Amino acid sequence: MNKRLIIANWKMHGDLAMAGGFAAALGQVNTVEVVVMPPMAYLQGMAEAAAGQVALGCQDISPFAEGAYTGDVSAGMAYEVGARWALVGHSERRVVHSESDQDVAAKCEAAVEAGLSPIVCVGETQQQRDAGLAVETISDQLASIWRLLLQAPAAGIAYEPVWAIGSGQVASLEDVAVMHRSIREQMRAYDARMLEKVRVIYGGSVKPNNVGELFTDDAVEGVLVGGASLDPESFRAIIDVAAEQAAAEKE
Ligand code: 13P
């Protein structure tokens, strides 16, 4: 099984002091891979304070390498100040900033070209799920990114049902497992080399008290955590559950 990947997505929360002290508050991490994604403004400060103790990523990047794109930050710039991972296609970007699957693919390509490992977010709305279109929606969202993931240094796909984000309503283990297996089947069909390279992780109301159940299924290769990643104690508790389960699986 791939090493589990635990990612903190702070969204637009936090401040310089929080970013500076977070890695120290988190402590040492070994058996699982941890990535923290603060707001872009705090990335460099956090990279300096964390001094390699925890890997860092950004929550979004420009699809362009450079140019007259006011307000954008390129993947190369994010890399230069410490990012090694980049989220692309988070549903909040797709909804609030009207990003299309084509935009997401362009961002994914920009990330890979700059040496960043992309985490591509996908997810269906409640309406799409109710209409029986969940699997189809996710397949459509992934269609144009497979070739890019093969070229990436490392990569992940984050299944984040839109209705589970920030709602306190975590998806059932069965729904998560069905979707993760479907994503892995699509990977296998495209190129089986991806099965070892691309981790399929879950996001949406992940908390210390529900992450253990998610990890009972090996189709869940990690988690993308929003609200519960803002407090180093609760994020640490999630890491500890993952580490304990990884140790138990080794025995
Ligand atoms: P919450 O964990 O706050 O539901 O956020 C999930 C998410 O969107 C992570 O990217």
CSV table of C-alpha atoms and ligand atoms in Angstrom, one decimal:
chain,number,residue,atom,x,y,z
A,1,MET,CA,0.0,0.0,0.0
A,2,ASN,CA,1.2,3.6,-0.7
A,3,LYS,CA,2.3,5.7,2.2
A,4,ARG,CA,-0.6,7.7,3.5
A,5,LEU,CA,-0.7,11.4,2.7
A,6,ILE,CA,-2.2,13.8,5.2
A,7,ILE,CA,-2.8,17.3,3.9
A,8,ALA,CA,-3.8,20.5,5.7
A,9,ASN,CA,-5.7,23.0,3.6
A,10,TRP,CA,-6.0,26.2,5.7
A,11,LYS,CA,-8.0,27.9,3.0
A,12,MET,CA,-8.0,31.7,3.7
A,13,HIS,CA,-7.4,31.3,7.5
A,14,GLY,CA,-4.5,31.9,9.8
A,15,ASP,CA,-1.9,34.6,10.2
A,16,LEU,CA,1.9,35.0,10.2
A,17,ALA,CA,2.3,33.9,13.8
A,18,MET,CA,0.3,30.8,13.2
A,19,ALA,CA,2.3,29.9,10.1
A,20,GLY,CA,5.5,30.5,12.0
A,21,GLY,CA,4.7,28.3,14.9
A,22,PHE,CA,2.7,25.5,13.3
A,23,ALA,CA,5.5,23.1,12.4
A,24,ALA,CA,7.0,23.2,15.8
A,25,ALA,CA,3.6,22.7,17.4
A,26,LEU,CA,3.1,19.7,15.2
A,27,GLY,CA,6.3,18.0,16.2
A,28,GLN,CA,8.1,15.2,14.4
A,29,VAL,CA,6.2,13.1,11.8
A,30,ASN,CA,7.6,9.8,10.4
A,31,THR,CA,5.4,7.0,9.2
A,32,VAL,CA,2.9,9.1,7.2
A,33,GLU,CA,3.6,11.9,4.7
A,34,VAL,CA,2.3,15.3,5.8
A,35,VAL,CA,1.9,18.4,3.7
A,36,VAL,CA,0.7,21.8,5.0
A,37,MET,CA,-0.9,24.3,2.6
A,38,PRO,CA,-1.1,27.8,4.2
A,39,PRO,CA,-2.3,30.8,2.3
A,40,MET,CA,0.3,31.8,-0.3
A,41,ALA,CA,1.2,35.0,1.6
A,42,TYR,CA,2.6,32.9,4.5
A,43,LEU,CA,4.4,30.2,2.5
A,44,GLN,CA,7.9,31.7,2.6
A,45,GLY,CA,7.7,32.5,6.3
A,46,MET,CA,6.4,29.0,7.1
A,47,ALA,CA,9.1,27.4,4.9
A,48,GLU,CA,11.8,29.3,6.9
A,49,ALA,CA,10.3,28.4,10.2
A,50,ALA,CA,9.6,24.8,9.4
A,51,ALA,CA,13.1,24.3,7.9
A,52,GLY,CA,12.2,21.1,6.1
A,53,GLN,CA,10.3,19.6,9.1
A,54,VAL,CA,7.1,19.5,7.1
A,55,ALA,CA,6.5,19.6,3.4
A,56,LEU,CA,4.6,22.6,2.1
A,57,GLY,CA,2.2,23.3,-0.7
A,58,CYS,CA,0.0,26.0,-2.1
A,59,GLN,CA,-3.8,26.0,-2.5
A,60,ASP,CA,-3.9,27.2,-6.1
A,61,ILE,CA,-1.6,28.5,-8.8
A,62,SER,CA,-1.8,30.4,-12.1
A,63,PRO,CA,-2.1,28.3,-15.3
A,64,PHE,CA,0.5,30.7,-16.8
A,65,ALA,CA,4.3,30.7,-16.2
A,66,GLU,CA,4.7,34.5,-16.2
A,67,GLY,CA,3.2,37.6,-17.8
A,68,ALA,CA,0.6,40.3,-17.4
A,69,TYR,CA,-1.7,38.4,-15.1
A,70,THR,CA,-2.4,40.8,-12.2
A,71,GLY,CA,-2.9,39.0,-8.9
A,72,ASP,CA,-1.7,35.6,-10.1
A,73,VAL,CA,1.1,33.6,-8.6
A,74,SER,CA,2.9,31.2,-10.9
A,75,ALA,CA,3.8,27.6,-10.0
A,76,GLY,CA,7.5,28.5,-10.3
A,77,MET,CA,7.1,31.4,-7.9
A,78,ALA,CA,5.4,29.1,-5.4
A,79,TYR,CA,8.2,26.5,-5.8
A,80,GLU,CA,10.8,29.2,-5.2
A,81,VAL,CA,9.3,30.2,-1.8
A,82,GLY,CA,9.0,26.6,-0.6
A,83,ALA,CA,6.0,24.8,-2.1
A,84,ARG,CA,6.5,21.3,-3.4
A,85,TRP,CA,2.8,20.4,-3.8
A,86,ALA,CA,-0.1,22.3,-5.3
A,87,LEU,CA,-3.9,21.9,-5.0
A,88,VAL,CA,-5.7,22.4,-8.2
A,89,GLY,CA,-9.4,22.3,-8.9
A,90,HIS,CA,-10.7,22.7,-5.3
A,91,SER,CA,-14.5,23.0,-5.4
A,92,GLU,CA,-14.2,26.4,-3.9
A,93,ARG,CA,-12.2,27.5,-6.9
A,94,ARG,CA,-14.5,25.7,-9.3
A,95,VAL,CA,-17.6,27.4,-7.8
A,96,VAL,CA,-16.4,30.8,-6.5
A,97,HIS,CA,-13.9,31.4,-9.4
A,98,SER,CA,-15.8,29.5,-12.1
A,99,GLU,CA,-12.9,27.3,-12.9
A,100,SER,CA,-13.6,24.7,-15.6
A,101,ASP,CA,-12.1,21.2,-16.1
A,102,GLN,CA,-9.9,22.8,-18.8
A,103,ASP,CA,-8.7,25.5,-16.4
A,104,VAL,CA,-7.9,22.8,-13.8
A,105,ALA,CA,-6.0,20.8,-16.4
A,106,ALA,CA,-4.0,23.9,-17.4
A,107,LYS,CA,-3.1,24.6,-13.7
A,108,CYS,CA,-2.1,21.0,-13.3
A,109,GLU,CA,0.2,21.2,-16.3
A,110,ALA,CA,1.7,24.4,-15.0
A,111,ALA,CA,2.3,22.7,-11.6
A,112,VAL,CA,4.0,19.7,-13.2
A,113,GLU,CA,6.2,21.9,-15.5
A,114,ALA,CA,7.5,23.8,-12.4
A,115,GLY,CA,8.2,20.6,-10.5
A,116,LEU,CA,5.3,20.8,-8.1
A,117,SER,CA,3.3,17.6,-7.3
A,118,PRO,CA,-0.3,18.3,-8.0
A,119,ILE,CA,-3.3,17.3,-5.9
A,120,VAL,CA,-6.3,17.4,-8.2
A,121,CYS,CA,-9.6,17.9,-6.4
A,122,VAL,CA,-12.8,16.4,-7.7
A,123,GLY,CA,-16.2,16.0,-6.2
A,124,GLU,CA,-19.9,15.9,-7.0
A,125,THR,CA,-22.7,18.1,-5.7
A,126,GLN,CA,-25.6,16.7,-3.7
A,127,GLN,CA,-27.8,17.2,-6.8
A,128,GLN,CA,-25.4,15.2,-9.0
A,129,ARG,CA,-25.3,12.4,-6.4
A,130,ASP,CA,-29.1,12.3,-6.0
A,131,ALA,CA,-29.4,12.0,-9.8
A,132,GLY,CA,-27.0,9.0,-9.8
A,133,LEU,CA,-24.3,11.0,-11.6
A,134,ALA,CA,-21.6,10.9,-8.9
A,135,VAL,CA,-19.2,8.5,-10.6
A,136,GLU,CA,-19.8,10.0,-14.1
A,137,THR,CA,-19.1,13.6,-12.7
A,138,ILE,CA,-15.8,12.5,-11.2
A,139,SER,CA,-14.7,10.7,-14.4
A,140,ASP,CA,-15.5,13.8,-16.5
A,141,GLN,CA,-13.5,16.0,-14.1
A,142,LEU,CA,-10.5,13.6,-14.4
A,143,ALA,CA,-10.6,12.9,-18.1
A,144,SER,CA,-8.0,15.5,-19.2
A,145,ILE,CA,-5.6,15.2,-16.3
A,146,TRP,CA,-4.4,11.6,-16.5
A,147,ARG,CA,-1.5,12.2,-18.9
A,148,LEU,CA,-0.3,15.1,-16.7
A,149,LEU,CA,-0.2,13.0,-13.5
A,150,LEU,CA,2.2,10.5,-15.2
A,151,GLN,CA,4.8,13.2,-15.7
A,152,ALA,CA,4.5,14.7,-12.2
A,153,PRO,CA,7.1,14.1,-9.5
A,154,ALA,CA,4.3,12.7,-7.2
A,155,ALA,CA,0.6,13.3,-7.4
A,156,GLY,CA,-2.7,12.8,-5.7
A,157,ILE,CA,-6.4,12.9,-6.4
A,158,ALA,CA,-8.6,14.3,-3.7
A,159,TYR,CA,-12.2,13.1,-3.7
A,160,GLU,CA,-14.1,15.8,-1.9
A,161,PRO,CA,-17.9,15.6,-2.3
A,162,VAL,CA,-19.0,19.2,-2.4
A,163,TRP,CA,-21.8,18.5,0.1
A,164,ALA,CA,-19.3,17.1,2.7
A,165,ILE,CA,-17.0,20.2,2.7
A,166,GLY,CA,-17.4,22.3,5.9
A,167,SER,CA,-20.8,20.7,6.6
A,168,GLY,CA,-19.8,18.3,9.3
A,169,GLN,CA,-21.4,15.6,7.2
A,170,VAL,CA,-18.6,13.2,6.3
A,171,ALA,CA,-19.4,10.8,3.4
A,172,SER,CA,-20.1,7.2,4.4
A,173,LEU,CA,-17.2,4.8,4.2
A,174,GLU,CA,-19.0,2.8,1.6
A,175,ASP,CA,-19.6,5.9,-0.7
A,176,VAL,CA,-15.9,6.9,-0.3
A,177,ALA,CA,-14.6,3.4,-1.0
A,178,VAL,CA,-16.8,3.0,-4.1
A,179,MET,CA,-15.6,6.3,-5.5
A,180,HIS,CA,-11.9,5.7,-4.7
A,181,ARG,CA,-12.0,2.2,-6.3
A,182,SER,CA,-13.7,3.7,-9.4
A,183,ILE,CA,-10.9,6.3,-9.6
A,184,ARG,CA,-8.2,3.6,-9.2
A,185,GLU,CA,-9.9,1.5,-11.9
A,186,GLN,CA,-9.7,4.5,-14.3
A,187,MET,CA,-6.0,4.9,-13.4
A,188,ARG,CA,-5.4,1.2,-14.1
A,189,ALA,CA,-7.2,1.5,-17.5
A,190,TYR,CA,-5.1,4.6,-18.4
A,191,ASP,CA,-1.7,3.4,-17.3
A,192,ALA,CA,-1.1,0.9,-14.4
A,193,ARG,CA,2.1,2.7,-13.4
A,194,MET,CA,-0.1,5.4,-11.9
A,195,LEU,CA,-1.4,3.1,-9.2
A,196,GLU,CA,1.8,3.4,-7.3
A,197,LYS,CA,2.4,7.0,-8.0
A,198,VAL,CA,-1.0,8.7,-7.5
A,199,ARG,CA,-2.7,8.5,-4.1
A,200,VAL,CA,-6.4,8.8,-3.9
A,201,ILE,CA,-7.3,10.7,-0.7
A,202,TYR,CA,-10.6,11.9,0.8
A,203,GLY,CA,-11.7,15.3,2.0
A,204,GLY,CA,-14.8,16.7,3.5
A,205,SER,CA,-15.4,17.2,7.3
A,206,VAL,CA,-12.5,14.9,8.3
A,207,LYS,CA,-11.9,15.1,12.1
A,208,PRO,CA,-9.9,13.2,14.6
A,209,ASN,CA,-13.0,11.2,15.6
A,210,ASN,CA,-14.0,10.0,12.1
A,211,VAL,CA,-10.6,9.5,10.4
A,212,GLY,CA,-10.0,6.1,12.0
A,213,GLU,CA,-13.0,4.6,10.3
A,214,LEU,CA,-12.0,6.1,6.9
A,215,PHE,CA,-8.6,4.5,7.2
A,216,THR,CA,-10.1,1.0,7.9
A,217,ASP,CA,-10.4,0.8,4.1
A,218,ASP,CA,-7.1,0.7,2.2
A,219,ALA,CA,-8.7,2.5,-0.8
A,220,VAL,CA,-8.4,5.6,1.4
A,221,GLU,CA,-4.7,6.6,0.9
A,222,GLY,CA,-4.9,9.8,2.8
A,223,VAL,CA,-7.0,12.8,3.8
A,224,LEU,CA,-7.3,16.4,2.8
A,225,VAL,CA,-8.3,18.3,6.0
A,226,GLY,CA,-9.8,21.8,6.1
A,227,GLY,CA,-11.3,23.1,9.4
A,228,ALA,CA,-9.6,20.5,11.7
A,229,SER,CA,-6.1,21.4,10.2
A,230,LEU,CA,-6.2,24.9,11.7
A,231,ASP,CA,-5.4,23.7,15.2
A,232,PRO,CA,-2.1,21.9,15.5
A,233,GLU,CA,-3.6,19.6,18.2
A,234,SER,CA,-6.5,18.3,16.1
A,235,PHE,CA,-4.3,18.0,13.0
A,236,ARG,CA,-1.7,16.1,15.0
A,237,ALA,CA,-4.5,13.8,16.3
A,238,ILE,CA,-5.4,13.0,12.7
A,239,ILE,CA,-1.8,12.3,11.9
A,240,ASP,CA,-1.5,10.1,15.0
A,241,VAL,CA,-4.5,8.0,13.9
A,242,ALA,CA,-3.0,7.5,10.5
A,243,ALA,CA,0.4,6.6,11.9
A,244,GLU,CA,-1.1,4.1,14.4
A,245,GLN,CA,-3.0,2.4,11.6
A,246,ALA,CA,0.0,2.3,9.3
A,247,ALA,CA,2.0,0.7,12.2
A,248,ALA,CA,-0.8,-1.9,12.8
A,249,GLU,CA,-0.9,-2.8,9.1
A,250,LYS,CA,2.8,-3.4,9.1
A,251,GLU,CA,2.6,-6.0,11.9
B,1,13P,P1,-13.4,20.7,5.8
B,1,13P,O1,-12.5,19.6,6.4
B,1,13P,O2,-13.4,21.9,6.6
B,1,13P,O3,-14.8,20.1,5.5
B,1,13P,O4,-12.8,21.1,4.4
B,1,13P,C1,-12.5,20.1,3.5
B,1,13P,C2,-11.8,20.7,2.3
B,1,13P,O5,-12.3,21.4,1.5
B,1,13P,C3,-10.3,20.5,2.3
B,1,13P,O6,-9.8,20.9,1.1
